[in-house]
mmCIF file of C-alpha atoms in Angstrom:
data_model
loop_
_atom_site.group_PDB
_atom_site.id
_atom_site.type_symbol
_atom_site.label_atom_id
_atom_site.label_comp_id
_atom_site.label_asym_id
_atom_site.label_seq_id
_atom_site.Cartn_x
_atom_site.Cartn_y
_atom_site.Cartn_z
ATOM 1 C CA MET Q 83 -16.442 8.367 12.887
ATOM 2 C CA ALA Q 84 -13.551 5.984 12.305
ATOM 3 C CA ILE Q 85 -13.575 3.382 9.564
ATOM 4 C CA ASN Q 86 -12.507 -0.054 10.809
ATOM 5 C CA ALA Q 87 -9.632 -1.749 8.995
ATOM 6 C CA ASP Q 88 -7.514 -4.868 9.371
ATOM 7 C CA GLY Q 89 -3.736 -4.478 9.339
ATOM 8 C CA VAL Q 90 -1.138 -7.034 8.259
ATOM 9 C CA PHE Q 91 2.438 -5.851 8.787
ATOM 10 C CA GLU Q 92 5.529 -7.530 7.360
ATOM 11 C CA GLY Q 93 8.967 -7.862 8.852
ATOM 12 C CA GLY Q 94 12.080 -6.283 7.449
ATOM 13 C CA GLY Q 95 14.300 -5.160 10.277
ATOM 14 C CA VAL Q 96 15.243 -1.510 9.993
ATOM 15 C CA LYS Q 97 12.826 -1.043 7.066
ATOM 16 C CA GLY Q 98 10.059 -1.613 9.593
ATOM 17 C CA ILE Q 99 10.341 2.027 10.643
ATOM 18 C CA GLY Q 100 8.518 2.758 7.375
ATOM 19 C CA LEU Q 101 5.477 1.071 8.865
ATOM 20 C CA VAL Q 102 5.141 3.989 11.275
ATOM 21 C CA GLY Q 103 4.679 6.389 8.359
ATOM 22 C CA ALA Q 104 2.158 4.072 6.744
ATOM 23 C CA VAL Q 105 0.211 3.761 9.996
ATOM 24 C CA ALA Q 106 0.249 7.558 10.408
ATOM 25 C CA GLY Q 107 -1.215 8.025 6.930
ATOM 26 C CA ILE Q 108 -3.891 5.430 7.544
ATOM 27 C CA GLU Q 109 -4.849 7.047 10.859
ATOM 28 C CA GLU Q 110 -4.957 10.523 9.253
ATOM 29 C CA ALA Q 111 -7.331 9.155 6.603
ATOM 30 C CA GLY Q 112 -9.779 8.245 9.368
ATOM 31 C CA TYR Q 113 -9.160 4.524 9.647
ATOM 32 C CA GLU Q 114 -8.844 2.630 12.908
ATOM 33 C CA PHE Q 115 -7.302 -0.826 13.138
ATOM 34 C CA GLU Q 116 -9.653 -3.509 14.412
ATOM 35 C CA ASN Q 117 -7.584 -6.652 13.751
ATOM 36 C CA MET Q 118 -3.817 -6.773 13.330
ATOM 37 C CA ALA Q 119 -1.132 -9.344 12.573
ATOM 38 C CA GLY Q 120 2.531 -9.213 11.679
ATOM 39 C CA THR Q 121 5.898 -10.915 11.603
ATOM 40 C CA SER Q 122 9.133 -9.684 13.132
ATOM 41 C CA VAL Q 123 9.054 -5.883 13.395
ATOM 42 C CA GLY Q 124 5.522 -5.954 11.958
ATOM 43 C CA ALA Q 125 4.420 -8.019 14.952
ATOM 44 C CA ILE Q 126 5.898 -5.406 17.272
ATOM 45 C CA VAL Q 127 4.001 -2.624 15.492
ATOM 46 C CA ALA Q 128 0.794 -4.701 15.535
ATOM 47 C CA ALA Q 129 1.200 -5.378 19.268
ATOM 48 C CA LEU Q 130 1.699 -1.678 20.019
ATOM 49 C CA LEU Q 131 -1.364 -0.752 17.967
ATOM 50 C CA ALA Q 132 -3.360 -3.458 19.758
ATOM 51 C CA VAL Q 133 -2.756 -1.690 23.080
ATOM 52 C CA ASP Q 134 -3.891 1.650 21.586
ATOM 53 C CA TYR Q 135 -0.568 3.249 20.705
ATOM 54 C CA LYS Q 136 -0.937 5.809 17.915
ATOM 55 C CA ALA Q 137 1.604 6.488 15.156
ATOM 56 C CA GLU Q 138 2.599 9.806 16.731
ATOM 57 C CA VAL Q 139 4.125 8.029 19.753
ATOM 58 C CA LEU Q 140 5.764 5.130 17.907
ATOM 59 C CA PRO Q 141 9.558 5.425 17.443
#
């Protein structure tokens, strides 16, 4: 059973690739994002998660 969580992702250009690792760790811990928001690259990650992308398929 997944634990619901809210995700807020910051921008940062190339550093945004680090968000993928963070999302992977959160998913491995059994959490599932229910609400998401972000700016810049964080908004892109939030949008991909909103349409059910998982960390394993993110760039």
